[in-house]
PDB file of C-alpha atoms in Angstrom:
ATOM      1  CA  MET R 295      33.309  64.453 137.699  1.00 55.00           C
ATOM      2  CA  SER R 296      33.046  61.622 140.194  1.00 55.00           C
ATOM      3  CA  ILE R 297      31.277  62.057 143.527  1.00 54.00           C
ATOM      4  CA  ALA R 298      34.527  61.294 145.371  1.00 51.00           C
ATOM      5  CA  ARG R 299      36.390  63.992 143.438  1.00 54.00           C
ATOM      6  CA  ARG R 300      33.638  66.573 144.057  1.00 55.00           C
ATOM      7  CA  GLU R 301      33.725  65.779 147.784  1.00 52.00           C
ATOM      8  CA  PHE R 302      37.521  66.100 147.811  1.00 46.00           C
ATOM      9  CA  LEU R 303      37.442  69.484 146.060  1.00 47.00           C
ATOM     10  CA  ALA R 304      34.674  70.713 148.369  1.00 50.00           C
ATOM     11  CA  ALA R 305      36.703  69.711 151.411  1.00 48.00           C
ATOM     12  CA  MET R 306      39.809  71.455 150.081  1.00 48.00           C
ATOM     13  CA  GLY R 307      37.748  74.575 149.391  1.00 49.00           C
ATOM     14  CA  ALA R 308      36.463  74.585 152.956  1.00 47.00           C
ATOM     15  CA  VAL R 309      40.007  74.325 154.286  1.00 45.00           C
ATOM     16  CA  ALA R 310      41.098  77.227 152.070  1.00 47.00           C
ATOM     17  CA  LEU R 311      38.200  79.393 153.240  1.00 46.00           C
ATOM     18  CA  ALA R 312      38.894  78.616 156.866  1.00 45.00           C
ATOM     19  CA  SER R 313      42.561  79.487 156.400  1.00 46.00           C
ATOM     20  CA  ALA R 314      41.706  82.729 154.633  1.00 45.00           C
ATOM     21  CA  ALA R 315      39.321  83.685 157.444  1.00 43.00           C
ATOM     22  CA  ARG R 316      42.009  83.271 160.093  1.00 48.00           C
ATOM     23  CA  PRO R 317      44.049  86.496 160.230  1.00 47.00           C
ATOM     24  CA  VAL R 318      46.854  85.149 162.414  1.00 43.00           C
ATOM     25  CA  PHE R 319      49.530  82.919 160.923  1.00 52.00           C
ATOM     26  CA  ALA R 320      52.563  81.738 162.832  1.00 62.00           C
ATOM     27  CA  GLN R 321      54.885  82.471 159.931  1.00 70.00           C
ATOM     28  CA  ASP R 322      53.981  86.155 159.574  1.00 84.00           C
ATOM     29  CA  TRP R 323      53.063  87.000 163.153  1.00 92.00           C
ATOM     30  CA  PRO R 324      53.339  89.707 164.372  1.00 94.00           C
ATOM     31  CA  SER R 325      52.424  91.935 161.465  1.00 94.00           C
ATOM     32  CA  ARG R 326      51.753  95.163 163.380  1.00 94.00           C
ATOM     33  CA  THR R 327      51.986  96.882 166.766  1.00 96.00           C
ATOM     34  CA  ILE R 328      51.345  94.681 169.798  1.00 96.00           C
ATOM     35  CA  ARG R 329      49.256  95.974 172.702  1.00 97.00           C
ATOM     36  CA  LEU R 330      50.324  94.694 176.120  1.00 98.00           C
ATOM     37  CA  ILE R 331      47.333  95.301 178.378  1.00 97.00           C
ATOM     38  CA  VAL R 332      47.908  95.883 182.094  1.00 97.00           C
ATOM     39  CA  PRO R 333      44.452  95.704 183.744  1.00 94.00           C
ATOM     40  CA  TYR R 334      45.555  97.818 186.736  1.00 91.00           C
ATOM     41  CA  PRO R 335      46.717 101.419 187.306  1.00 89.00           C
ATOM     42  CA  PRO R 336      50.391 102.338 186.747  1.00 92.00           C
ATOM     43  CA  GLY R 337      52.887 101.547 189.479  1.00 88.00           C
ATOM     44  CA  GLY R 338      51.765  98.043 190.478  1.00 87.00           C
ATOM     45  CA  SER R 339      53.649  94.768 190.053  1.00 89.00           C
ATOM     46  CA  SER R 340      52.178  93.886 186.650  1.00 92.00           C
ATOM     47  CA  ASP R 341      52.864  97.390 185.354  1.00 94.00           C
ATOM     48  CA  ILE R 342      56.483  97.312 186.558  1.00 92.00           C
ATOM     49  CA  ILE R 343      57.150  94.017 184.780  1.00 95.00           C
ATOM     50  CA  ALA R 344      55.279  95.049 181.631  1.00 97.00           C
ATOM     51  CA  ARG R 345      57.508  98.081 181.237  1.00 96.00           C
ATOM     52  CA  ALA R 346      60.636  96.031 181.951  1.00 95.00           C
ATOM     53  CA  ILE R 347      59.900  93.558 179.134  1.00 97.00           C
ATOM     54  CA  SER R 348      58.226  95.758 176.522  1.00 97.00           C
ATOM     55  CA  GLN R 349      61.376  97.013 174.795  1.00 97.00           C
ATOM     56  CA  PRO R 350      63.190  93.648 174.713  1.00 97.00           C
ATOM     57  CA  LEU R 351      60.007  91.990 173.449  1.00 97.00           C
ATOM     58  CA  SER R 352      59.685  94.605 170.722  1.00 97.00           C
ATOM     59  CA  ALA R 353      63.263  93.913 169.627  1.00 97.00           C
ATOM     60  CA  ALA R 354      62.707  90.151 169.647  1.00 97.00           C
ATOM     61  CA  LEU R 355      59.492  90.291 167.614  1.00 96.00           C
ATOM     62  CA  GLY R 356      60.373  93.139 165.282  1.00 96.00           C
ATOM     63  CA  GLN R 357      57.257  95.123 166.127  1.00 97.00           C
ATOM     64  CA  THR R 358      56.486  97.926 168.562  1.00 97.00           C
ATOM     65  CA  VAL R 359      55.075  96.752 171.902  1.00 97.00           C
ATOM     66  CA  VAL R 360      52.860  99.356 173.577  1.00 98.00           C
ATOM     67  CA  VAL R 361      51.955  99.029 177.272  1.00 98.00           C
ATOM     68  CA  GLU R 362      48.379 100.140 177.959  1.00 97.00           C
ATOM     69  CA  ASN R 363      46.834 100.428 181.434  1.00 96.00           C
ATOM     70  CA  ARG R 364      43.155  99.437 181.420  1.00 95.00           C
ATOM     71  CA  PRO R 365      42.157  99.380 185.131  1.00 91.00           C
ATOM     72  CA  GLY R 366      38.727  98.561 186.462  1.00 88.00           C
ATOM     73  CA  ALA R 367      36.707  95.832 188.178  1.00 87.00           C
ATOM     74  CA  ASN R 368      39.732  94.263 189.879  1.00 86.00           C
ATOM     75  CA  GLY R 369      41.487  93.690 186.580  1.00 90.00           C
ATOM     76  CA  ASN R 370      38.488  92.131 184.889  1.00 92.00           C
ATOM     77  CA  LEU R 371      37.818  95.092 182.608  1.00 94.00           C
ATOM     78  CA  GLY R 372      41.187  94.868 180.880  1.00 95.00           C
ATOM     79  CA  ALA R 373      41.222  91.065 180.964  1.00 96.00           C
ATOM     80  CA  GLY R 374      37.795  90.996 179.340  1.00 95.00           C
ATOM     81  CA  GLN R 375      38.979  93.308 176.571  1.00 95.00           C
ATOM     82  CA  VAL R 376      41.804  90.915 175.752  1.00 96.00           C
ATOM     83  CA  ALA R 377      39.531  87.859 175.969  1.00 94.00           C
ATOM     84  CA  GLN R 378      37.103  89.470 173.537  1.00 91.00           C
ATOM     85  CA  SER R 379      39.758  90.705 171.103  1.00 89.00           C
ATOM     86  CA  GLY R 380      39.265  87.437 169.218  1.00 75.00           C
ATOM     87  CA  GLU R 381      41.580  86.351 166.444  1.00 69.00           C
ATOM     88  CA  GLU R 382      43.248  89.669 165.690  1.00 72.00           C
ATOM     89  CA  GLY R 383      46.211  88.216 167.564  1.00 84.00           C
ATOM     90  CA  HIS R 384      48.062  91.366 168.604  1.00 93.00           C
ATOM     91  CA  THR R 385      46.605  92.034 172.064  1.00 96.00           C
ATOM     92  CA  LEU R 386      48.284  90.420 175.081  1.00 97.00           C
ATOM     93  CA  LEU R 387      47.385  90.467 178.773  1.00 98.00           C
ATOM     94  CA  ILE R 388      49.862  90.730 181.622  1.00 97.00           C
ATOM     95  CA  CYS R 389      48.276  90.366 185.030  1.00 94.00           C
ATOM     96  CA  ASP R 390      48.303  88.681 188.401  1.00 91.00           C
ATOM     97  CA  VAL R 391      47.321  85.209 187.259  1.00 92.00           C
ATOM     98  CA  GLY R 392      46.188  84.215 190.748  1.00 86.00           C
ATOM     99  CA  ALA R 393      43.863  87.222 190.980  1.00 87.00           C
ATOM    100  CA  LEU R 394      42.348  86.385 187.595  1.00 92.00           C
ATOM    101  CA  ALA R 395      41.764  82.818 188.772  1.00 91.00           C
ATOM    102  CA  ILE R 396      39.860  84.157 191.782  1.00 90.00           C
ATOM    103  CA  SER R 397      37.441  86.298 189.751  1.00 90.00           C
ATOM    104  CA  PRO R 398      35.012  83.524 188.667  1.00 91.00           C
ATOM    105  CA  SER R 399      34.406  82.685 192.341  1.00 91.00           C
ATOM    106  CA  VAL R 400      33.784  86.303 193.339  1.00 90.00           C
ATOM    107  CA  TYR R 401      31.959  87.878 190.399  1.00 89.00           C
ATOM    108  CA  THR R 402      28.512  86.616 189.453  1.00 85.00           C
ATOM    109  CA  LYS R 403      28.310  88.509 186.156  1.00 86.00           C
ATOM    110  CA  LEU R 404      31.683  88.324 184.418  1.00 89.00           C
ATOM    111  CA  ASN R 405      31.285  88.961 180.700  1.00 89.00           C
ATOM    112  CA  PHE R 406      33.963  86.386 179.945  1.00 93.00           C
ATOM    113  CA  ASP R 407      35.206  83.081 181.368  1.00 93.00           C
ATOM    114  CA  PRO R 408      38.979  83.261 182.011  1.00 93.00           C
ATOM    115  CA  SER R 409      39.340  79.490 181.761  1.00 91.00           C
ATOM    116  CA  LYS R 410      37.545  79.255 178.423  1.00 93.00           C
ATOM    117  CA  ASP R 411      38.318  82.578 176.750  1.00 95.00           C
ATOM    118  CA  LEU R 412      42.000  82.966 177.653  1.00 95.00           C
ATOM    119  CA  ARG R 413      45.010  80.698 177.455  1.00 95.00           C
ATOM    120  CA  GLY R 414      48.371  80.902 179.157  1.00 95.00           C
ATOM    121  CA  VAL R 415      51.547  81.880 177.329  1.00 96.00           C
ATOM    122  CA  GLY R 416      54.043  81.966 180.158  1.00 95.00           C
ATOM    123  CA  MET R 417      54.680  82.883 183.767  1.00 96.00           C
ATOM    124  CA  LEU R 418      57.253  85.600 184.359  1.00 97.00           C
ATOM    125  CA  ALA R 419      57.683  86.360 188.044  1.00 95.00           C
ATOM    126  CA  TYR R 420      56.451  85.770 191.566  1.00 93.00           C
ATOM    127  CA  SER R 421      56.363  88.440 194.248  1.00 92.00           C
ATOM    128  CA  PRO R 422      55.202  87.385 197.725  1.00 94.00           C
ATOM    129  CA  HIS R 423      52.783  89.579 199.581  1.00 95.00           C
ATOM    130  CA  VAL R 424      54.203  91.682 202.365  1.00 96.00           C
ATOM    131  CA  LEU R 425      51.998  92.451 205.345  1.00 97.00           C
ATOM    132  CA  ALA R 426      52.858  95.982 206.440  1.00 98.00           C
ATOM    133  CA  VAL R 427      51.462  98.747 208.621  1.00 98.00           C
ATOM    134  CA  HIS R 428      51.740 102.502 208.888  1.00 98.00           C
ATOM    135  CA  PRO R 429      54.661 103.377 211.219  1.00 97.00           C
ATOM    136  CA  SER R 430      52.220 104.828 213.753  1.00 97.00           C
ATOM    137  CA  VAL R 431      50.769 101.366 214.426  1.00 97.00           C
ATOM    138  CA  GLN R 432      52.576 100.198 217.568  1.00 96.00           C
ATOM    139  CA  VAL R 433      53.141  96.541 216.726  1.00 97.00           C
ATOM    140  CA  LYS R 434      56.113  94.528 215.498  1.00 97.00           C
ATOM    141  CA  THR R 435      54.682  91.048 214.954  1.00 98.00           C
ATOM    142  CA  LEU R 436      51.606  89.405 213.479  1.00 98.00           C
ATOM    143  CA  PRO R 437      50.330  88.180 216.887  1.00 98.00           C
ATOM    144  CA  GLU R 438      50.610  91.733 218.214  1.00 98.00           C
ATOM    145  CA  LEU R 439      48.710  93.043 215.191  1.00 98.00           C
ATOM    146  CA  VAL R 440      45.982  90.458 215.699  1.00 98.00           C
ATOM    147  CA  GLU R 441      45.571  91.439 219.348  1.00 98.00           C
ATOM    148  CA  LEU R 442      45.473  95.127 218.482  1.00 98.00           C
ATOM    149  CA  SER R 443      42.785  94.487 215.863  1.00 97.00           C
ATOM    150  CA  LYS R 444      40.527  93.125 218.590  1.00 96.00           C
ATOM    151  CA  ARG R 445      40.834  96.325 220.640  1.00 95.00           C
ATOM    152  CA  GLN R 446      40.575  99.050 218.007  1.00 95.00           C
ATOM    153  CA  ARG R 447      39.412  99.539 214.454  1.00 95.00           C
ATOM    154  CA  LEU R 448      42.108  98.938 211.848  1.00 97.00           C
ATOM    155  CA  ASN R 449      41.514  99.716 208.191  1.00 98.00           C
ATOM    156  CA  PHE R 450      43.098  97.194 205.830  1.00 98.00           C
ATOM    157  CA  ALA R 451      43.888  98.546 202.337  1.00 97.00           C
ATOM    158  CA  VAL R 452      43.402  96.041 199.512  1.00 92.00           C
ATOM    159  CA  THR R 453      43.642  96.195 195.744  1.00 85.00           C
ATOM    160  CA  ALA R 454      39.909  95.712 195.228  1.00 84.00           C
ATOM    161  CA  VAL R 455      37.413  93.333 196.807  1.00 85.00           C
ATOM    162  CA  GLY R 456      38.163  89.812 195.646  1.00 85.00           C
ATOM    163  CA  SER R 457      41.753  90.580 194.708  1.00 87.00           C
ATOM    164  CA  ALA R 458      44.589  88.234 195.673  1.00 88.00           C
ATOM    165  CA  PRO R 459      45.818  90.555 198.469  1.00 90.00           C
ATOM    166  CA  HIS R 460      42.256  90.841 199.791  1.00 91.00           C
ATOM    167  CA  LEU R 461      41.802  87.061 199.950  1.00 91.00           C
ATOM    168  CA  ALA R 462      45.252  86.650 201.491  1.00 92.00           C
ATOM    169  CA  GLY R 463      44.163  89.071 204.213  1.00 94.00           C
ATOM    170  CA  VAL R 464      40.914  87.145 204.644  1.00 93.00           C
ATOM    171  CA  ALA R 465      42.822  83.871 204.947  1.00 92.00           C
ATOM    172  CA  VAL R 466      45.051  85.338 207.671  1.00 95.00           C
ATOM    173  CA  GLU R 467      41.987  86.786 209.416  1.00 94.00           C
ATOM    174  CA  GLN R 468      40.246  83.409 209.332  1.00 92.00           C
ATOM    175  CA  ALA R 469      43.331  81.625 210.670  1.00 94.00           C
ATOM    176  CA  THR R 470      44.066  84.059 213.514  1.00 96.00           C
ATOM    177  CA  ALA R 471      40.612  85.414 214.476  1.00 95.00           C
ATOM    178  CA  ALA R 472      41.826  88.922 213.705  1.00 96.00           C
ATOM    179  CA  LYS R 473      39.278  91.675 213.016  1.00 95.00           C
ATOM    180  CA  TRP R 474      39.932  94.397 210.464  1.00 95.00           C
ATOM    181  CA  GLU R 475      37.927  96.480 208.034  1.00 95.00           C
ATOM    182  CA  TYR R 476      38.793  96.137 204.347  1.00 95.00           C
ATOM    183  CA  VAL R 477      39.072  99.282 202.247  1.00 95.00           C
ATOM    184  CA  PRO R 478      39.119  98.470 198.516  1.00 92.00           C
ATOM    185  CA  TYR R 479      41.060 100.423 195.898  1.00 89.00           C
ATOM    186  CA  LYS R 480      41.457 100.236 192.128  1.00 82.00           C
ATOM    187  CA  GLY R 481      45.017  99.001 192.302  1.00 82.00           C
ATOM    188  CA  GLY R 482      48.011  98.325 194.515  1.00 84.00           C
ATOM    189  CA  SER R 483      49.656 101.704 193.960  1.00 87.00           C
ATOM    190  CA  GLN R 484      46.618 103.572 195.291  1.00 91.00           C
ATOM    191  CA  ALA R 485      46.334 101.253 198.286  1.00 93.00           C
ATOM    192  CA  ILE R 486      50.012 101.900 199.084  1.00 95.00           C
ATOM    193  CA  THR R 487      49.593 105.667 198.779  1.00 95.00           C
ATOM    194  CA  ASP R 488      46.769 105.790 201.315  1.00 96.00           C
ATOM    195  CA  THR R 489      48.556 103.498 203.777  1.00 97.00           C
ATOM    196  CA  VAL R 490      51.725 105.565 203.520  1.00 97.00           C
ATOM    197  CA  GLY R 491      49.546 108.621 204.158  1.00 97.00           C
ATOM    198  CA  GLY R 492      47.898 107.051 207.212  1.00 96.00           C
ATOM    199  CA  GLN R 493      44.355 106.914 205.837  1.00 97.00           C
ATOM    200  CA  THR R 494      44.559 103.143 206.234  1.00 98.00           C
ATOM    201  CA  GLN R 495      46.667 101.314 208.791  1.00 98.00           C
ATOM    202  CA  ILE R 496      47.379  97.904 207.213  1.00 98.00           C
ATOM    203  CA  ILE R 497      48.232  96.732 203.736  1.00 97.00           C
ATOM    204  CA  MET R 498      48.962  93.398 202.124  1.00 94.00           C
ATOM    205  CA  ASN R 499      50.479  93.829 198.695  1.00 92.00           C
ATOM    206  CA  GLY R 500      53.048  92.437 196.296  1.00 90.00           C
ATOM    207  CA  LEU R 501      56.589  93.002 197.543  1.00 92.00           C
ATOM    208  CA  LEU R 502      57.756  94.240 194.138  1.00 89.00           C
ATOM    209  CA  ALA R 503      55.629  97.393 194.386  1.00 90.00           C
ATOM    210  CA  THR R 504      55.784  97.746 198.179  1.00 93.00           C
ATOM    211  CA  LEU R 505      59.455  97.190 199.021  1.00 94.00           C
ATOM    212  CA  PRO R 506      60.649 100.760 198.283  1.00 94.00           C
ATOM    213  CA  HIS R 507      58.222 102.111 200.890  1.00 96.00           C
ATOM    214  CA  VAL R 508      59.391  99.542 203.444  1.00 96.00           C
ATOM    215  CA  GLN R 509      63.035 100.391 202.778  1.00 95.00           C
ATOM    216  CA  SER R 510      62.340 104.122 203.106  1.00 97.00           C
ATOM    217  CA  GLY R 511      60.557 103.626 206.439  1.00 97.00           C
ATOM    218  CA  LYS R 512      57.214 104.902 205.136  1.00 98.00           C
ATOM    219  CA  LEU R 513      55.743 101.463 205.863  1.00 98.00           C
ATOM    220  CA  LYS R 514      56.669  98.970 208.579  1.00 98.00           C
ATOM    221  CA  ALA R 515      56.835  95.352 207.418  1.00 98.00           C
ATOM    222  CA  ILE R 516      55.304  92.792 209.781  1.00 98.00           C
ATOM    223  CA  ALA R 517      55.535  89.555 207.790  1.00 98.00           C
ATOM    224  CA  ILE R 518      56.201  88.060 204.373  1.00 97.00           C
ATOM    225  CA  SER R 519      53.803  85.587 202.790  1.00 95.00           C
ATOM    226  CA  LYS R 520      56.473  83.263 201.420  1.00 93.00           C
ATOM    227  CA  ARG R 521      57.105  79.887 203.058  1.00 89.00           C
ATOM    228  CA  SER R 522      60.730  80.840 203.688  1.00 92.00           C
ATOM    229  CA  ARG R 523      62.400  84.151 204.425  1.00 94.00           C
ATOM    230  CA  MET R 524      63.810  86.255 201.602  1.00 92.00           C
ATOM    231  CA  ASP R 525      67.451  87.257 201.253  1.00 90.00           C
ATOM    232  CA  ILE R 526      66.414  90.835 200.532  1.00 92.00           C
ATOM    233  CA  LEU R 527      64.637  91.046 203.937  1.00 94.00           C
ATOM    234  CA  PRO R 528      66.398  88.368 206.012  1.00 95.00           C
ATOM    235  CA  ASP R 529      65.106  89.615 209.363  1.00 96.00           C
ATOM    236  CA  LEU R 530      61.450  89.690 208.299  1.00 97.00           C
ATOM    237  CA  PRO R 531      59.670  86.533 209.533  1.00 98.00           C
ATOM    238  CA  THR R 532      57.116  84.738 207.406  1.00 97.00           C
ATOM    239  CA  ILE R 533      53.419  84.567 208.173  1.00 98.00           C
ATOM    240  CA  ALA R 534      53.864  80.821 208.599  1.00 96.00           C
ATOM    241  CA  GLU R 535      56.553  81.389 211.252  1.00 97.00           C
ATOM    242  CA  GLN R 536      54.129  83.613 213.149  1.00 97.00           C
ATOM    243  CA  GLY R 537      51.406  81.040 213.645  1.00 93.00           C
ATOM    244  CA  VAL R 538      49.686  80.429 210.278  1.00 95.00           C
ATOM    245  CA  THR R 539      51.302  77.126 209.347  1.00 93.00           C
ATOM    246  CA  GLY R 540      52.010  76.555 205.667  1.00 92.00           C
ATOM    247  CA  PHE R 541      50.666  79.941 204.595  1.00 93.00           C
ATOM    248  CA  GLU R 542      51.855  81.263 201.252  1.00 92.00           C
ATOM    249  CA  SER R 543      50.436  83.827 198.862  1.00 92.00           C
ATOM    250  CA  GLY R 544      51.651  86.417 196.404  1.00 91.00           C
ATOM    251  CA  THR R 545      51.285  87.948 192.987  1.00 90.00           C
ATOM    252  CA  TRP R 546      52.095  85.831 189.957  1.00 93.00           C
ATOM    253  CA  GLN R 547      52.708  87.894 186.838  1.00 95.00           C
ATOM    254  CA  GLY R 548      52.034  86.037 183.627  1.00 96.00           C
ATOM    255  CA  ILE R 549      51.028  86.568 180.021  1.00 97.00           C
ATOM    256  CA  LEU R 550      47.701  85.349 178.647  1.00 97.00           C
ATOM    257  CA  VAL R 551      46.098  85.683 175.213  1.00 96.00           C
ATOM    258  CA  PRO R 552      42.721  84.939 173.625  1.00 96.00           C
ATOM    259  CA  ARG R 553      41.940  81.227 173.393  1.00 94.00           C
ATOM    260  CA  SER R 554      41.925  81.487 169.582  1.00 92.00           C
ATOM    261  CA  MET R 555      45.641  82.336 169.420  1.00 93.00           C
ATOM    262  CA  PRO R 556      47.343  79.586 167.337  1.00 93.00           C
ATOM    263  CA  ASP R 557      49.579  77.100 169.141  1.00 94.00           C
ATOM    264  CA  ALA R 558      52.630  78.014 167.072  1.00 94.00           C
ATOM    265  CA  VAL R 559      52.308  81.696 167.996  1.00 94.00           C
ATOM    266  CA  VAL R 560      51.811  80.872 171.680  1.00 95.00           C
ATOM    267  CA  GLN R 561      54.888  78.635 171.708  1.00 95.00           C
ATOM    268  CA  ARG R 562      57.043  81.247 169.963  1.00 94.00           C
ATOM    269  CA  LEU R 563      55.854  84.057 172.212  1.00 96.00           C
ATOM    270  CA  GLY R 564      56.361  81.922 175.313  1.00 96.00           C
ATOM    271  CA  ALA R 565      59.924  81.078 174.284  1.00 96.00           C
ATOM    272  CA  GLU R 566      60.790  84.722 173.638  1.00 97.00           C
ATOM    273  CA  LEU R 567      59.346  85.819 176.989  1.00 97.00           C
ATOM    274  CA  THR R 568      61.335  83.151 178.850  1.00 97.00           C
ATOM    275  CA  LYS R 569      64.549  84.416 177.238  1.00 97.00           C
ATOM    276  CA  ILE R 570      63.736  88.034 178.032  1.00 97.00           C
ATOM    277  CA  ILE R 571      62.743  87.607 181.673  1.00 97.00           C
ATOM    278  CA  ASN R 572      65.939  85.606 182.270  1.00 97.00           C
ATOM    279  CA  GLN R 573      68.210  88.287 180.842  1.00 97.00           C
ATOM    280  CA  PRO R 574      70.723  89.039 183.641  1.00 96.00           C
ATOM    281  CA  ASP R 575      69.913  92.748 183.865  1.00 95.00           C
ATOM    282  CA  ILE R 576      66.147  92.234 184.021  1.00 95.00           C
ATOM    283  CA  LYS R 577      66.438  89.308 186.420  1.00 95.00           C
ATOM    284  CA  LYS R 578      68.723  91.248 188.761  1.00 94.00           C
ATOM    285  CA  LYS R 579      66.481  94.321 188.649  1.00 92.00           C
ATOM    286  CA  LEU R 580      63.445  92.276 189.664  1.00 92.00           C
ATOM    287  CA  ASN R 581      65.342  90.318 192.330  1.00 90.00           C
ATOM    288  CA  ASP R 582      66.620  93.573 193.853  1.00 90.00           C
ATOM    289  CA  GLN R 583      63.014  94.759 194.110  1.00 88.00           C
ATOM    290  CA  GLY R 584      61.698  91.591 195.742  1.00 88.00           C
ATOM    291  CA  ALA R 585      60.404  89.591 192.770  1.00 91.00           C
ATOM    292  CA  GLU R 586      61.652  86.177 191.731  1.00 92.00           C
ATOM    293  CA  VAL R 587      61.771  85.165 188.096  1.00 95.00           C
ATOM    294  CA  VAL R 588      59.522  82.115 187.796  1.00 95.00           C
ATOM    295  CA  THR R 589      58.829  80.756 184.337  1.00 96.00           C
ATOM    296  CA  MET R 590      56.211  78.263 183.184  1.00 95.00           C
ATOM    297  CA  SER R 591      55.321  76.836 179.803  1.00 93.00           C
ATOM    298  CA  PRO R 592      51.847  77.516 178.349  1.00 93.00           C
ATOM    299  CA  ALA R 593      50.618  74.126 179.582  1.00 93.00           C
ATOM    300  CA  GLU R 594      52.114  74.647 183.046  1.00 94.00           C
ATOM    301  CA  LEU R 595      50.526  78.090 183.328  1.00 94.00           C
ATOM    302  CA  ASP R 596      47.099  76.733 182.390  1.00 93.00           C
ATOM    303  CA  LYS R 597      47.497  74.016 185.051  1.00 93.00           C
ATOM    304  CA  PHE R 598      48.568  76.598 187.642  1.00 93.00           C
ATOM    305  CA  PHE R 599      45.544  78.731 186.783  1.00 92.00           C
ATOM    306  CA  ALA R 600      43.186  75.803 187.356  1.00 92.00           C
ATOM    307  CA  GLN R 601      44.827  74.975 190.701  1.00 92.00           C
ATOM    308  CA  GLU R 602      44.617  78.587 191.913  1.00 90.00           C
ATOM    309  CA  ARG R 603      40.969  78.780 190.891  1.00 91.00           C
ATOM    310  CA  GLN R 604      40.197  75.716 193.002  1.00 90.00           C
ATOM    311  CA  ARG R 605      42.394  76.817 195.916  1.00 86.00           C
ATOM    312  CA  TRP R 606      40.794  80.225 196.460  1.00 85.00           C
ATOM    313  CA  ALA R 607      37.215  79.176 195.742  1.00 89.00           C
ATOM    314  CA  GLY R 608      37.021  77.710 199.252  1.00 86.00           C
ATOM    315  CA  VAL R 609      38.264  80.938 200.882  1.00 84.00           C
ATOM    316  CA  VAL R 610      35.727  82.950 198.879  1.00 88.00           C
ATOM    317  CA  ALA R 611      32.883  80.632 199.845  1.00 90.00           C
ATOM    318  CA  LYS R 612      33.783  80.644 203.544  1.00 86.00           C
ATOM    319  CA  ALA R 613      34.017  84.443 203.610  1.00 84.00           C
ATOM    320  CA  ASP R 614      30.829  84.756 201.504  1.00 88.00           C
ATOM    321  CA  ILE R 615      32.376  87.251 199.090  1.00 87.00           C
ATOM    322  CA  ARG R 616      30.169  87.828 196.047  1.00 86.00           C
ATOM    323  CA  LEU R 617      30.045  90.761 193.646  1.00 82.00           C
ATOM    324  CA  ASP R 618      27.919  91.500 190.580  1.00 73.00           C
TER     325      ASP R 618
END
């Protein structure tokens, strides 16, 4: 046998071994139940959207989709589990993409690198933050809230130190010279519960999870973090209108998977998710609750992630927020 032929056969053998070692193939994926990991407690924005898409996604893929809440460490516990799930290919992450982009700037000892270990599949929805207070707080505007914060202690509920709502509150504080004390929780639903109960006086949280409490009068909305007002709350002024020019923040729910997920699977999954989130009934349900359907391709989501990571790194550095 010639040397060239031996080299050719050896190369083909290596390709075959590599293919056999990879358990995920685009043509037969998915082959079993899919786990959709929500790295926060039930009741938050990511959880609401996960449960809205799980059944349609199951029908589209022909496999059961199970939503699992894995809260802890500001979403990093569940995100890390997905990042480390490797090539098994049936574990997906739905989370606030902006919050995940913040984590590398805040946490000194993450056991995974979101930029290297995860890749974007698609964006699903955007829900601006709403700045709200307990009804007992006698203010109606952001300037009034800022002035009150200088005269008395105000506890500001946030979904964990270093979360997107926390940094949005910090950015407003830096821009207005307000003074409030942050009280961290393990998720948005718990932060809402304590603010509704009066244990904390201020909250900044995704509108999707917070709107029902505003509409019921259990919370009083002060401002919305979108650059323009929302049709669902037309009389609620933006933070930008109330003195913080150009301010915008919010929760961005998207799907990410381990970096090893094959391109063909990512493209197929992204296409199915875009169809599902744009179904009229799902889209209307989210719009009625204060979330806008915003879709991005895998490449666009990865670009967005990088931009958010750079954007919030400066806020983190200025506020000197660091956690182990």
